[in-house]
Coordinates of C-alpha atoms in Angstrom, one line a residue:
M1172 CA 24.6 -134.8 156.1
V1173 CA 23.2 -137.1 153.8
A1174 CA 25.8 -139.9 152.9
V1175 CA 26.2 -138.7 149.0
A1176 CA 27.3 -134.9 150.5
S1177 CA 30.8 -133.7 150.6
A1178 CA 30.9 -134.3 154.3
V1179 CA 32.3 -130.6 155.0
A1180 CA 33.1 -130.0 158.8
A1181 CA 33.0 -126.6 159.8
V1182 CA 36.2 -125.1 160.6
A1183 CA 38.0 -122.2 162.4
A1184 CA 37.6 -119.2 161.4
V1185 CA 41.1 -119.0 160.1
A1186 CA 42.1 -122.6 159.7
G1187 CA 45.3 -122.5 157.8
T1188 CA 47.0 -124.3 155.5
V1189 CA 47.8 -127.7 155.1
M1190 CA 48.5 -130.0 152.1
V1191 CA 49.1 -133.5 150.1
L1192 CA 51.4 -136.2 149.3
G1193 CA 49.9 -139.4 147.6
D1194 CA 48.7 -140.5 144.3
G1195 CA 45.1 -139.4 143.6
G1196 CA 43.8 -142.8 143.1
D1197 CA 45.9 -143.6 140.2
G1198 CA 48.3 -145.9 141.8
R1199 CA 51.7 -144.0 141.8
D1200 CA 53.6 -144.0 144.8
A1201 CA 53.3 -140.9 147.3
E1202 CA 56.9 -140.2 146.5
R1203 CA 56.4 -139.4 143.1
A1204 CA 54.1 -136.6 143.9
G1205 CA 57.4 -134.4 144.6
T1206 CA 56.7 -132.9 141.1
A1207 CA 53.7 -131.8 141.6
V1208 CA 54.8 -130.1 145.0
S1209 CA 57.7 -128.1 142.9
R1210 CA 55.0 -126.9 140.4
A1211 CA 52.7 -125.7 143.2
G1212 CA 55.3 -123.4 144.4
R1213 CA 53.1 -120.2 143.7
L1214 CA 50.2 -121.7 146.1
Y1215 CA 50.5 -120.0 149.5
L1216 CA 51.5 -121.9 152.8
H1217 CA 49.5 -120.2 155.8
P1218 CA 51.7 -120.1 158.8
E1219 CA 48.5 -120.8 161.0
S1220 CA 46.4 -124.2 160.8
Q1221 CA 45.4 -126.4 163.8
V1222 CA 47.9 -129.3 162.2
R1223 CA 50.8 -126.9 162.2
D1224 CA 49.6 -125.9 166.1
W1225 CA 49.3 -129.8 166.7
V1226 CA 53.2 -130.2 165.4
R1227 CA 54.7 -127.1 167.3
A1228 CA 53.1 -128.2 170.5
N1229 CA 53.8 -132.0 170.0
P1230 CA 57.7 -132.2 169.3
G1231 CA 58.5 -135.5 171.1
D1232 CA 55.3 -137.3 169.3
G1233 CA 56.2 -140.3 167.3
R1234 CA 53.7 -139.4 164.4
R1235 CA 55.0 -135.7 164.7
A1236 CA 57.7 -136.1 161.4
V1237 CA 55.2 -138.0 159.1
I1238 CA 52.1 -135.2 159.8
E1239 CA 54.9 -132.5 159.7
S1240 CA 56.3 -133.4 156.2
R1241 CA 53.3 -134.4 154.3
I1242 CA 50.6 -132.2 156.0
A1243 CA 51.8 -129.4 157.8
A1244 CA 54.5 -128.2 155.7
R1245 CA 52.2 -128.2 152.4
P1246 CA 49.8 -125.7 151.4
A1247 CA 45.8 -126.0 151.4
A1248 CA 43.0 -124.1 151.7
V1249 CA 41.8 -121.3 154.4
W1250 CA 38.5 -121.4 155.9
F1251 CA 36.3 -118.7 156.7
A1252 CA 33.4 -120.2 158.5
E1253 CA 32.6 -117.9 161.3
Y1254 CA 29.8 -115.5 160.9
A1255 CA 31.7 -112.2 162.1
P1256 CA 31.2 -109.5 159.8
E1257 CA 33.1 -107.1 162.0
T1258 CA 36.1 -109.0 161.6
I1259 CA 36.0 -110.5 158.2
T1260 CA 37.7 -108.2 156.3
S1261 CA 40.8 -107.7 158.4
R1262 CA 41.0 -111.6 158.4
V1263 CA 40.8 -112.1 155.0
R1264 CA 43.2 -109.0 154.3
A1265 CA 45.8 -110.9 157.0
V1266 CA 45.9 -113.9 154.5
T1267 CA 45.7 -112.3 151.2
S1268 CA 48.3 -109.4 152.2
G1269 CA 50.6 -112.4 153.6
A1270 CA 50.3 -114.4 150.1
A1271 CA 51.2 -110.9 147.9
A1272 CA 54.6 -110.6 150.2
Q1273 CA 55.4 -114.1 149.1
D1274 CA 54.2 -113.3 145.6
R1275 CA 51.8 -116.5 146.2
V1276 CA 48.4 -117.6 145.4
P1277 CA 46.1 -118.2 148.5
V1278 CA 43.5 -120.6 148.2
L1279 CA 40.1 -119.0 150.2
V1280 CA 36.8 -120.8 151.3
P1281 CA 33.8 -118.3 152.3
Y1282 CA 31.7 -120.8 154.0
A1283 CA 28.9 -118.9 155.5
I1284 CA 25.9 -119.5 153.5
P1285 CA 22.3 -119.1 155.2
D1286 CA 21.0 -123.2 156.5
R1287 CA 24.7 -124.1 155.7
D1288 CA 24.9 -128.1 155.7
C1289 CA 21.0 -128.2 156.2
G1290 CA 21.3 -128.4 159.9
G1291 CA 23.9 -131.1 159.7
A1292 CA 27.1 -131.3 161.6
S1293 CA 28.5 -128.2 160.1
Q1294 CA 25.3 -126.4 160.5
G1295 CA 25.5 -122.4 161.0
G1296 CA 26.0 -119.6 158.6
A1297 CA 24.7 -116.2 158.0
P1298 CA 21.4 -115.5 159.8
D1299 CA 19.7 -114.9 156.2
V1300 CA 20.5 -113.9 152.7
G1301 CA 20.6 -110.2 153.6
A1302 CA 23.1 -110.6 156.4
Y1303 CA 25.2 -112.9 153.8
G1304 CA 25.3 -110.5 151.1
D1305 CA 26.8 -107.9 153.6
W1306 CA 29.1 -110.4 154.7
I1307 CA 30.3 -111.4 151.4
E1308 CA 30.9 -107.9 150.6
R1309 CA 33.0 -107.2 153.9
F1310 CA 34.9 -110.8 152.7
A1311 CA 35.5 -109.1 149.3
A1312 CA 36.9 -106.1 150.8
G1313 CA 40.1 -108.1 151.9
L1314 CA 41.1 -109.7 148.7
G1315 CA 43.5 -107.2 147.7
S1316 CA 44.8 -107.1 144.3
G1317 CA 47.0 -110.1 143.8
E1318 CA 45.8 -113.5 142.3
V1319 CA 43.7 -115.7 144.2
V1320 CA 41.4 -118.6 144.3
V1321 CA 38.1 -118.5 146.1
I1322 CA 36.1 -121.9 146.9
L1323 CA 32.8 -120.4 146.9
E1324 CA 30.4 -122.2 149.5
P1325 CA 31.5 -125.7 149.3
D1326 CA 28.2 -128.3 149.0
S1327 CA 25.9 -124.8 148.6
I1328 CA 24.8 -125.7 145.2
A1329 CA 24.9 -129.7 145.1
Q1330 CA 23.1 -130.1 148.7
T1331 CA 19.7 -127.8 148.0
D1332 CA 17.3 -130.4 148.1
C1333 CA 16.6 -129.7 151.8
L1334 CA 15.5 -126.0 151.1
S1335 CA 12.2 -125.1 149.5
E1336 CA 11.9 -123.7 146.4
D1337 CA 11.9 -119.8 147.5
R1338 CA 14.5 -120.3 149.6
R1339 CA 16.7 -122.5 147.0
A1340 CA 16.0 -119.4 144.9
D1341 CA 17.1 -117.3 147.6
R1342 CA 20.4 -119.0 148.0
F1343 CA 21.1 -119.1 144.2
A1344 CA 20.8 -115.4 144.0
A1345 CA 23.0 -114.9 147.1
L1346 CA 25.5 -117.0 145.5
A1347 CA 25.2 -115.2 141.9
H1348 CA 25.5 -111.9 143.8
A1349 CA 28.8 -113.2 145.7
G1350 CA 30.6 -114.2 142.6
R1351 CA 30.0 -110.7 140.9
V1352 CA 30.9 -109.0 144.2
L1353 CA 34.3 -110.6 144.7
K1354 CA 35.1 -110.1 141.0
A1355 CA 34.4 -106.4 141.3
A1356 CA 36.5 -106.4 144.2
N1357 CA 39.3 -107.9 142.8
P1358 CA 39.2 -108.9 138.8
R1359 CA 42.3 -111.2 139.4
A1360 CA 40.3 -113.2 141.6
R1361 CA 39.2 -116.8 140.2
V1362 CA 35.8 -118.1 141.8
Y1363 CA 34.9 -121.7 141.3
Y1364 CA 31.1 -122.5 142.6
D1365 CA 30.3 -126.0 143.7
A1366 CA 29.9 -129.1 141.7
G1367 CA 29.2 -131.6 144.3
H1368 CA 31.3 -134.6 143.2
S1369 CA 30.9 -137.5 140.3
H1370 CA 28.8 -139.9 142.7
W1371 CA 26.2 -137.3 143.5
H1372 CA 24.2 -135.5 140.7
A1373 CA 24.1 -136.6 137.0
P1374 CA 26.1 -134.1 134.9
A1375 CA 23.2 -132.2 133.3
R1376 CA 21.5 -131.8 136.6
Q1377 CA 24.3 -130.2 138.4
A1378 CA 25.0 -127.8 135.1
A1379 CA 21.5 -126.6 135.7
L1380 CA 21.9 -125.9 139.4
L1381 CA 24.8 -124.2 138.9
K1382 CA 23.7 -122.1 136.1
Q1383 CA 21.2 -120.8 138.3
A1384 CA 23.5 -119.9 140.8
G1385 CA 25.7 -117.7 138.2
A1386 CA 28.4 -120.0 137.7
A1387 CA 28.2 -119.7 133.9
S1388 CA 28.6 -115.6 134.2
S1389 CA 31.8 -113.8 133.8
A1390 CA 32.3 -113.7 137.3
S1391 CA 32.9 -117.4 137.3
A1392 CA 36.5 -119.1 136.9
G1393 CA 34.9 -122.6 136.9
I1394 CA 33.5 -125.1 139.5
F1395 CA 35.1 -127.3 142.1
S1396 CA 34.5 -130.7 143.1
N1397 CA 35.3 -133.5 145.7
V1398 CA 35.6 -131.1 148.7
S1399 CA 36.1 -133.2 151.6
N1400 CA 35.3 -136.2 149.7
F1401 CA 37.1 -139.3 148.7
R1402 CA 36.4 -139.7 144.7
T1403 CA 39.2 -140.5 142.3
T1404 CA 41.0 -137.9 140.5
A1405 CA 40.4 -139.7 137.2
D1406 CA 36.5 -139.7 138.1
E1407 CA 36.4 -136.0 138.7
I1408 CA 38.4 -135.0 136.1
A1409 CA 35.7 -136.9 133.5
Y1410 CA 32.8 -135.4 135.4
D1411 CA 34.2 -132.1 135.8
R1412 CA 34.5 -131.9 131.9
Q1413 CA 30.9 -133.3 131.5
V1414 CA 29.7 -130.5 133.8
L1415 CA 31.3 -127.8 132.4
A1416 CA 30.1 -128.8 128.7
A1417 CA 26.9 -128.9 130.0
L1418 CA 27.3 -125.5 131.9
G1419 CA 28.4 -123.4 128.7
G1420 CA 29.2 -120.1 129.7
P1421 CA 32.4 -118.0 128.8
A1422 CA 35.3 -119.8 127.1
G1423 CA 38.1 -120.7 129.6
L1424 CA 36.0 -121.9 132.2
G1425 CA 37.6 -124.8 134.2
A1426 CA 37.5 -127.0 137.4
V1427 CA 39.6 -127.6 140.5
V1428 CA 39.6 -131.3 142.2
D1429 CA 39.7 -131.3 145.9
T1430 CA 42.5 -134.0 146.0
S1431 CA 43.2 -134.0 149.9
R1432 CA 41.9 -137.2 150.6
N1433 CA 41.2 -139.2 147.6
G1434 CA 44.7 -141.3 147.1
N1435 CA 42.7 -144.6 148.1
G1436 CA 39.6 -143.4 146.4
P1437 CA 36.3 -143.7 148.0
P1438 CA 35.6 -146.7 150.5
A1439 CA 33.4 -149.3 149.0
D1440 CA 30.6 -148.7 151.6
G1441 CA 30.2 -145.1 150.9
Q1442 CA 30.9 -144.0 154.3
W1443 CA 31.9 -140.1 153.9
C1444 CA 32.8 -139.3 157.4
D1445 CA 35.9 -140.2 158.4
P1446 CA 36.0 -143.5 157.1
D1447 CA 39.1 -145.8 157.7
G1448 CA 41.9 -146.7 154.9
R1449 CA 41.9 -143.6 153.1
R1450 CA 44.9 -141.5 152.4
I1451 CA 46.0 -138.0 151.3
G1452 CA 45.7 -137.6 147.5
R1453 CA 47.7 -136.0 144.7
A1454 CA 49.6 -133.0 145.9
P1455 CA 48.1 -129.1 145.4
T1456 CA 49.2 -127.7 142.1
L1457 CA 48.1 -124.8 139.5
D1458 CA 49.4 -127.0 136.4
T1459 CA 47.6 -130.4 136.3
G1460 CA 48.5 -130.8 132.5
E1461 CA 45.0 -131.6 132.0
A1462 CA 42.5 -129.5 129.5
H1463 CA 40.0 -127.7 131.5
I1464 CA 41.6 -128.6 135.2
D1465 CA 43.1 -125.8 136.5
A1466 CA 44.2 -127.1 139.7
Y1467 CA 44.4 -129.8 142.3
L1468 CA 44.0 -128.3 145.6
W1469 CA 43.7 -129.5 149.2
V1470 CA 40.4 -127.9 150.0
K1471 CA 39.6 -130.0 153.1
L1472 CA 42.2 -129.7 155.6
P1473 CA 43.7 -133.7 155.9
G1474 CA 43.3 -134.8 160.0
E1475 CA 40.5 -132.3 160.5
S1476 CA 37.4 -134.1 161.1
D1477 CA 34.1 -134.8 159.4
G1478 CA 32.5 -135.4 162.9
C1479 CA 33.2 -139.3 163.6
K1480 CA 37.1 -139.1 164.6
G1481 CA 36.4 -136.2 166.7
A1482 CA 34.2 -133.0 166.7
A1483 CA 33.5 -131.8 163.3
G1484 CA 36.1 -129.3 162.2
T1485 CA 38.5 -130.1 165.0
F1486 CA 42.1 -131.6 164.5
S1487 CA 42.4 -135.5 165.0
P1488 CA 46.5 -136.7 165.2
A1489 CA 45.6 -140.0 164.8
Y1490 CA 43.5 -139.5 161.7
A1491 CA 45.8 -137.2 160.1
Y1492 CA 48.6 -140.2 160.7
E1493 CA 46.5 -142.7 159.1
L1494 CA 46.1 -140.8 156.3
A1495 CA 49.7 -139.4 155.8
R1496 CA 51.7 -142.6 156.7

């Protein structure tokens, strides 16, 4: 994946939950994240993830307490990256029903768009747009009727330069269809579209791409940014507001920011693949106190590699400890 991209690493079909402590790049101490954590009480902590598996399997590891309290104990997105149409409905339903039983809000990431990651470390997805349409309909069938946040296909809009004109048009049509299907299946679903991040495309260009993918339609809740990246929360807020202003669309469109690894901001050299010296960012919450910013979420699972500190999508306790301590 090119250096400007979000560096999403493919994850297991249901890659569980993780979360945040830290400051989101504004200099506040990690301990002050507790207030935001309490406001995140409605976010769902899924019981299955690579980090939680590691914590259970390593009771004597000296890094365990830090990783458990600062990552494994906190809610994060559940990714669906495996193209397996026959099981996707039941896997989604398992998460949404678990969240509903606790009156919590799950964050789901469908990640199976054809030509995913332009053949990079996270390549894969459905074989073609027709197959993807069927997959997303099966995905939607598992959403249930409760409130749910859907982070629709990270990198799928910002990273389209690798596609031919025809394939780009197919991609945008598939995403627009996905938004309609998800919203029709569950009117309480909040579907957010890929806006890249603040050091990728200019806001007007990103808004133009988003419009082609249906992000200004009634099926859209708005946009998301900074997935798997390290840009500061302040930079993302400013950028997202500019994108939303250029996007237009229904009143009430908002943005969510991935704060999972942006506690120290981006590395000076622009490295996106498991860079050293980063840390977890501001805690996930549905109450940001910022106009047009709907949530801070942990979309990327802290400790899961981009492909440099381990195979893409695999959990690295050394990396998790570095981020959390």
